[in-house]
Amino acid sequence: MEFVRVGAVALLGVMIAVSFKGGRQEYGIYLGGAICLLIFTCTVAYMGQAESQLGVLWGQIASGGRYAALLLKVVGITWICEFVAGICRDSGFSAVASQVELFGKIAILFAGMPVFLALAETIAGFVG
């Protein structure tokens, strides 16, 4: 049911923002940003509920807690960077959006480095 409410808020906000296209365009941009923040907070609250359920699953897997935290961190980086890049792109700042996306990709690369190092140690253990 929450999805229906979020969709309704998004459609209503976009319809109101479109009405500002003729005159005061900056109000439409501000309204779009506010709607994005509202939807983002709903998403974060929803993921908080899913995190507790995933914690039980990862707790049953050996050393899953370490990888679960990493997975949630990577998902968070992805969402935040996509959110910010989308707002920048909608505001007409495509170059800034591209740089935010590049930063997000590099942050994900460095966040996932412990997994890569563990994999390299495992392969080295098999080889020699």
JSON list of C-alpha atoms in Angstrom, two decimals:
[
{"chain": "A", "resi": 1, "resn": "MET", "atom": "CA", "xyz": [0.00, 0.00, 0.00]},
{"chain": "A", "resi": 2, "resn": "GLU", "atom": "CA", "xyz": [2.91, 2.29, 0.66]},
{"chain": "A", "resi": 3, "resn": "PHE", "atom": "CA", "xyz": [3.87, 2.05, -3.02]},
{"chain": "A", "resi": 4, "resn": "VAL", "atom": "CA", "xyz": [0.51, 3.42, -4.07]},
{"chain": "A", "resi": 5, "resn": "ARG", "atom": "CA", "xyz": [0.89, 6.42, -1.75]},
{"chain": "A", "resi": 6, "resn": "VAL", "atom": "CA", "xyz": [4.41, 7.16, -2.96]},
{"chain": "A", "resi": 7, "resn": "GLY", "atom": "CA", "xyz": [3.28, 6.90, -6.58]},
{"chain": "A", "resi": 8, "resn": "ALA", "atom": "CA", "xyz": [0.32, 9.19, -5.92]},
{"chain": "A", "resi": 9, "resn": "VAL", "atom": "CA", "xyz": [2.53, 11.78, -4.21]},
{"chain": "A", "resi": 10, "resn": "ALA", "atom": "CA", "xyz": [5.00, 11.64, -7.10]},
{"chain": "A", "resi": 11, "resn": "LEU", "atom": "CA", "xyz": [2.32, 12.08, -9.75]},
{"chain": "A", "resi": 12, "resn": "LEU", "atom": "CA", "xyz": [0.61, 14.87, -7.85]},
{"chain": "A", "resi": 13, "resn": "GLY", "atom": "CA", "xyz": [3.92, 16.67, -7.30]},
{"chain": "A", "resi": 14, "resn": "VAL", "atom": "CA", "xyz": [4.89, 16.38, -10.95]},
{"chain": "A", "resi": 15, "resn": "MET", "atom": "CA", "xyz": [1.50, 17.66, -12.09]},
{"chain": "A", "resi": 16, "resn": "ILE", "atom": "CA", "xyz": [1.81, 20.68, -9.80]},
{"chain": "A", "resi": 17, "resn": "ALA", "atom": "CA", "xyz": [5.43, 21.28, -10.88]},
{"chain": "A", "resi": 18, "resn": "VAL", "atom": "CA", "xyz": [4.41, 21.18, -14.55]},
{"chain": "A", "resi": 19, "resn": "SER", "atom": "CA", "xyz": [1.94, 23.99, -13.90]},
{"chain": "A", "resi": 20, "resn": "PHE", "atom": "CA", "xyz": [4.90, 26.21, -12.92]},
{"chain": "A", "resi": 21, "resn": "LYS", "atom": "CA", "xyz": [6.68, 25.66, -16.26]},
{"chain": "A", "resi": 22, "resn": "GLY", "atom": "CA", "xyz": [4.96, 28.63, -17.85]},
{"chain": "A", "resi": 23, "resn": "GLY", "atom": "CA", "xyz": [5.90, 31.27, -15.29]},
{"chain": "A", "resi": 24, "resn": "ARG", "atom": "CA", "xyz": [8.04, 30.66, -12.25]},
{"chain": "A", "resi": 25, "resn": "GLN", "atom": "CA", "xyz": [10.14, 27.66, -13.23]},
{"chain": "A", "resi": 26, "resn": "GLU", "atom": "CA", "xyz": [12.27, 27.76, -10.09]},
{"chain": "A", "resi": 27, "resn": "TYR", "atom": "CA", "xyz": [9.21, 26.85, -7.99]},
{"chain": "A", "resi": 28, "resn": "GLY", "atom": "CA", "xyz": [8.79, 23.72, -10.07]},
{"chain": "A", "resi": 29, "resn": "ILE", "atom": "CA", "xyz": [12.42, 22.79, -9.46]},
{"chain": "A", "resi": 30, "resn": "TYR", "atom": "CA", "xyz": [12.06, 23.37, -5.71]},
{"chain": "A", "resi": 31, "resn": "LEU", "atom": "CA", "xyz": [8.85, 21.33, -5.63]},
{"chain": "A", "resi": 32, "resn": "GLY", "atom": "CA", "xyz": [10.53, 18.52, -7.56]},
{"chain": "A", "resi": 33, "resn": "GLY", "atom": "CA", "xyz": [13.42, 18.49, -5.10]},
{"chain": "A", "resi": 34, "resn": "ALA", "atom": "CA", "xyz": [11.03, 18.41, -2.15]},
{"chain": "A", "resi": 35, "resn": "ILE", "atom": "CA", "xyz": [9.10, 15.50, -3.67]},
{"chain": "A", "resi": 36, "resn": "CYS", "atom": "CA", "xyz": [12.38, 13.65, -4.27]},
{"chain": "A", "resi": 37, "resn": "LEU", "atom": "CA", "xyz": [13.42, 14.14, -0.65]},
{"chain": "A", "resi": 38, "resn": "LEU", "atom": "CA", "xyz": [10.04, 12.94, 0.58]},
{"chain": "A", "resi": 39, "resn": "ILE", "atom": "CA", "xyz": [10.20, 9.80, -1.53]},
{"chain": "A", "resi": 40, "resn": "PHE", "atom": "CA", "xyz": [13.81, 9.21, -0.50]},
{"chain": "A", "resi": 41, "resn": "THR", "atom": "CA", "xyz": [12.90, 9.35, 3.20]},
{"chain": "A", "resi": 42, "resn": "CYS", "atom": "CA", "xyz": [10.10, 6.84, 2.59]},
{"chain": "A", "resi": 43, "resn": "THR", "atom": "CA", "xyz": [12.61, 4.57, 0.86]},
{"chain": "A", "resi": 44, "resn": "VAL", "atom": "CA", "xyz": [15.09, 4.83, 3.73]},
{"chain": "A", "resi": 45, "resn": "ALA", "atom": "CA", "xyz": [12.36, 4.00, 6.26]},
{"chain": "A", "resi": 46, "resn": "TYR", "atom": "CA", "xyz": [11.30, 1.01, 4.17]},
{"chain": "A", "resi": 47, "resn": "MET", "atom": "CA", "xyz": [14.89, -0.23, 3.93]},
{"chain": "A", "resi": 48, "resn": "GLY", "atom": "CA", "xyz": [15.22, 0.01, 7.72]},
{"chain": "A", "resi": 49, "resn": "GLN", "atom": "CA", "xyz": [12.51, -2.61, 8.02]},
{"chain": "A", "resi": 50, "resn": "ALA", "atom": "CA", "xyz": [14.16, -4.81, 5.41]},
{"chain": "A", "resi": 51, "resn": "GLU", "atom": "CA", "xyz": [17.55, -4.50, 7.14]},
{"chain": "A", "resi": 52, "resn": "SER", "atom": "CA", "xyz": [16.32, -6.24, 10.27]},
{"chain": "A", "resi": 53, "resn": "GLN", "atom": "CA", "xyz": [14.88, -9.10, 8.23]},
{"chain": "A", "resi": 54, "resn": "LEU", "atom": "CA", "xyz": [18.09, -9.43, 6.21]},
{"chain": "A", "resi": 55, "resn": "GLY", "atom": "CA", "xyz": [20.10, -9.44, 9.45]},
{"chain": "A", "resi": 56, "resn": "VAL", "atom": "CA", "xyz": [18.47, -12.70, 10.47]},
{"chain": "A", "resi": 57, "resn": "LEU", "atom": "CA", "xyz": [19.30, -14.27, 7.11]},
{"chain": "A", "resi": 58, "resn": "TRP", "atom": "CA", "xyz": [22.91, -13.06, 7.10]},
{"chain": "A", "resi": 59, "resn": "GLY", "atom": "CA", "xyz": [23.35, -14.19, 10.72]},
{"chain": "A", "resi": 60, "resn": "GLN", "atom": "CA", "xyz": [22.78, -17.78, 9.65]},
{"chain": "A", "resi": 61, "resn": "ILE", "atom": "CA", "xyz": [25.56, -17.62, 7.05]},
{"chain": "A", "resi": 62, "resn": "ALA", "atom": "CA", "xyz": [29.17, -17.89, 8.26]},
{"chain": "A", "resi": 63, "resn": "SER", "atom": "CA", "xyz": [30.80, -14.43, 8.33]},
{"chain": "A", "resi": 64, "resn": "GLY", "atom": "CA", "xyz": [27.69, -13.05, 6.67]},
{"chain": "A", "resi": 65, "resn": "GLY", "atom": "CA", "xyz": [27.45, -10.07, 8.99]},
{"chain": "A", "resi": 66, "resn": "ARG", "atom": "CA", "xyz": [30.57, -8.50, 7.56]},
{"chain": "A", "resi": 67, "resn": "TYR", "atom": "CA", "xyz": [29.35, -8.90, 4.00]},
{"chain": "A", "resi": 68, "resn": "ALA", "atom": "CA", "xyz": [25.81, -7.80, 4.84]},
{"chain": "A", "resi": 69, "resn": "ALA", "atom": "CA", "xyz": [27.11, -4.50, 6.19]},
{"chain": "A", "resi": 70, "resn": "LEU", "atom": "CA", "xyz": [29.19, -4.06, 3.05]},
{"chain": "A", "resi": 71, "resn": "LEU", "atom": "CA", "xyz": [26.21, -4.84, 0.84]},
{"chain": "A", "resi": 72, "resn": "LEU", "atom": "CA", "xyz": [24.02, -2.30, 2.63]},
{"chain": "A", "resi": 73, "resn": "LYS", "atom": "CA", "xyz": [26.79, 0.31, 2.42]},
{"chain": "A", "resi": 74, "resn": "VAL", "atom": "CA", "xyz": [27.16, -0.22, -1.34]},
{"chain": "A", "resi": 75, "resn": "VAL", "atom": "CA", "xyz": [23.39, -0.03, -1.86]},
{"chain": "A", "resi": 76, "resn": "GLY", "atom": "CA", "xyz": [23.29, 3.19, 0.17]},
{"chain": "A", "resi": 77, "resn": "ILE", "atom": "CA", "xyz": [26.10, 4.75, -1.84]},
{"chain": "A", "resi": 78, "resn": "THR", "atom": "CA", "xyz": [24.32, 3.79, -5.05]},
{"chain": "A", "resi": 79, "resn": "TRP", "atom": "CA", "xyz": [20.98, 5.25, -3.99]},
{"chain": "A", "resi": 80, "resn": "ILE", "atom": "CA", "xyz": [22.39, 8.50, -2.68]},
{"chain": "A", "resi": 81, "resn": "CYS", "atom": "CA", "xyz": [24.56, 9.09, -5.74]},
{"chain": "A", "resi": 82, "resn": "GLU", "atom": "CA", "xyz": [21.71, 8.26, -8.11]},
{"chain": "A", "resi": 83, "resn": "PHE", "atom": "CA", "xyz": [19.37, 10.53, -6.15]},
{"chain": "A", "resi": 84, "resn": "VAL", "atom": "CA", "xyz": [21.77, 13.48, -6.19]},
{"chain": "A", "resi": 85, "resn": "ALA", "atom": "CA", "xyz": [22.73, 12.93, -9.84]},
{"chain": "A", "resi": 86, "resn": "GLY", "atom": "CA", "xyz": [19.06, 12.81, -10.84]},
{"chain": "A", "resi": 87, "resn": "ILE", "atom": "CA", "xyz": [18.34, 16.11, -9.12]},
{"chain": "A", "resi": 88, "resn": "CYS", "atom": "CA", "xyz": [21.42, 17.71, -10.69]},
{"chain": "A", "resi": 89, "resn": "ARG", "atom": "CA", "xyz": [20.45, 16.41, -14.14]},
{"chain": "A", "resi": 90, "resn": "ASP", "atom": "CA", "xyz": [16.85, 17.62, -13.79]},
{"chain": "A", "resi": 91, "resn": "SER", "atom": "CA", "xyz": [18.13, 21.05, -12.75]},
{"chain": "A", "resi": 92, "resn": "GLY", "atom": "CA", "xyz": [20.21, 21.30, -15.92]},
{"chain": "A", "resi": 93, "resn": "PHE", "atom": "CA", "xyz": [23.62, 20.47, -14.44]},
{"chain": "A", "resi": 94, "resn": "SER", "atom": "CA", "xyz": [24.51, 17.33, -16.39]},
{"chain": "A", "resi": 95, "resn": "ALA", "atom": "CA", "xyz": [28.25, 17.78, -15.87]},
{"chain": "A", "resi": 96, "resn": "VAL", "atom": "CA", "xyz": [27.82, 17.85, -12.09]},
{"chain": "A", "resi": 97, "resn": "ALA", "atom": "CA", "xyz": [25.56, 14.79, -12.30]},
{"chain": "A", "resi": 98, "resn": "SER", "atom": "CA", "xyz": [28.23, 12.91, -14.26]},
{"chain": "A", "resi": 99, "resn": "GLN", "atom": "CA", "xyz": [30.85, 13.76, -11.65]},
{"chain": "A", "resi": 100, "resn": "VAL", "atom": "CA", "xyz": [28.57, 12.59, -8.82]},
{"chain": "A", "resi": 101, "resn": "GLU", "atom": "CA", "xyz": [28.03, 9.29, -10.65]},
{"chain": "A", "resi": 102, "resn": "LEU", "atom": "CA", "xyz": [31.78, 8.90, -11.17]},
{"chain": "A", "resi": 103, "resn": "PHE", "atom": "CA", "xyz": [32.41, 9.56, -7.48]},
{"chain": "A", "resi": 104, "resn": "GLY", "atom": "CA", "xyz": [29.78, 6.95, -6.59]},
{"chain": "A", "resi": 105, "resn": "LYS", "atom": "CA", "xyz": [31.43, 4.35, -8.80]},
{"chain": "A", "resi": 106, "resn": "ILE", "atom": "CA", "xyz": [34.82, 4.97, -7.23]},
{"chain": "A", "resi": 107, "resn": "ALA", "atom": "CA", "xyz": [33.33, 4.91, -3.71]},
{"chain": "A", "resi": 108, "resn": "ILE", "atom": "CA", "xyz": [31.70, 1.54, -4.47]},
{"chain": "A", "resi": 109, "resn": "LEU", "atom": "CA", "xyz": [35.00, 0.24, -5.82]},
{"chain": "A", "resi": 110, "resn": "PHE", "atom": "CA", "xyz": [36.82, 1.16, -2.61]},
{"chain": "A", "resi": 111, "resn": "ALA", "atom": "CA", "xyz": [33.97, -0.06, -0.40]},
{"chain": "A", "resi": 112, "resn": "GLY", "atom": "CA", "xyz": [34.13, -3.47, -2.10]},
{"chain": "A", "resi": 113, "resn": "MET", "atom": "CA", "xyz": [37.91, -3.75, -1.80]},
{"chain": "A", "resi": 114, "resn": "PRO", "atom": "CA", "xyz": [37.79, -6.04, 1.29]},
{"chain": "A", "resi": 115, "resn": "VAL", "atom": "CA", "xyz": [35.77, -8.59, -0.70]},
{"chain": "A", "resi": 116, "resn": "PHE", "atom": "CA", "xyz": [38.28, -8.46, -3.53]},
{"chain": "A", "resi": 117, "resn": "LEU", "atom": "CA", "xyz": [41.18, -8.92, -1.10]},
{"chain": "A", "resi": 118, "resn": "ALA", "atom": "CA", "xyz": [39.46, -11.90, 0.56]},
{"chain": "A", "resi": 119, "resn": "LEU", "atom": "CA", "xyz": [38.90, -13.45, -2.86]},
{"chain": "A", "resi": 120, "resn": "ALA", "atom": "CA", "xyz": [42.55, -12.89, -3.79]},
{"chain": "A", "resi": 121, "resn": "GLU", "atom": "CA", "xyz": [43.67, -14.55, -0.53]},
{"chain": "A", "resi": 122, "resn": "THR", "atom": "CA", "xyz": [41.41, -17.52, -1.21]},
{"chain": "A", "resi": 123, "resn": "ILE", "atom": "CA", "xyz": [42.77, -17.95, -4.74]},
{"chain": "A", "resi": 124, "resn": "ALA", "atom": "CA", "xyz": [46.35, -17.63, -3.44]},
{"chain": "A", "resi": 125, "resn": "GLY", "atom": "CA", "xyz": [45.57, -20.31, -0.86]},
{"chain": "A", "resi": 126, "resn": "PHE", "atom": "CA", "xyz": [44.39, -22.70, -3.57]},
{"chain": "A", "resi": 127, "resn": "VAL", "atom": "CA", "xyz": [47.33, -22.03, -5.85]},
{"chain": "A", "resi": 128, "resn": "GLY", "atom": "CA", "xyz": [50.18, -22.13, -3.42]}
]
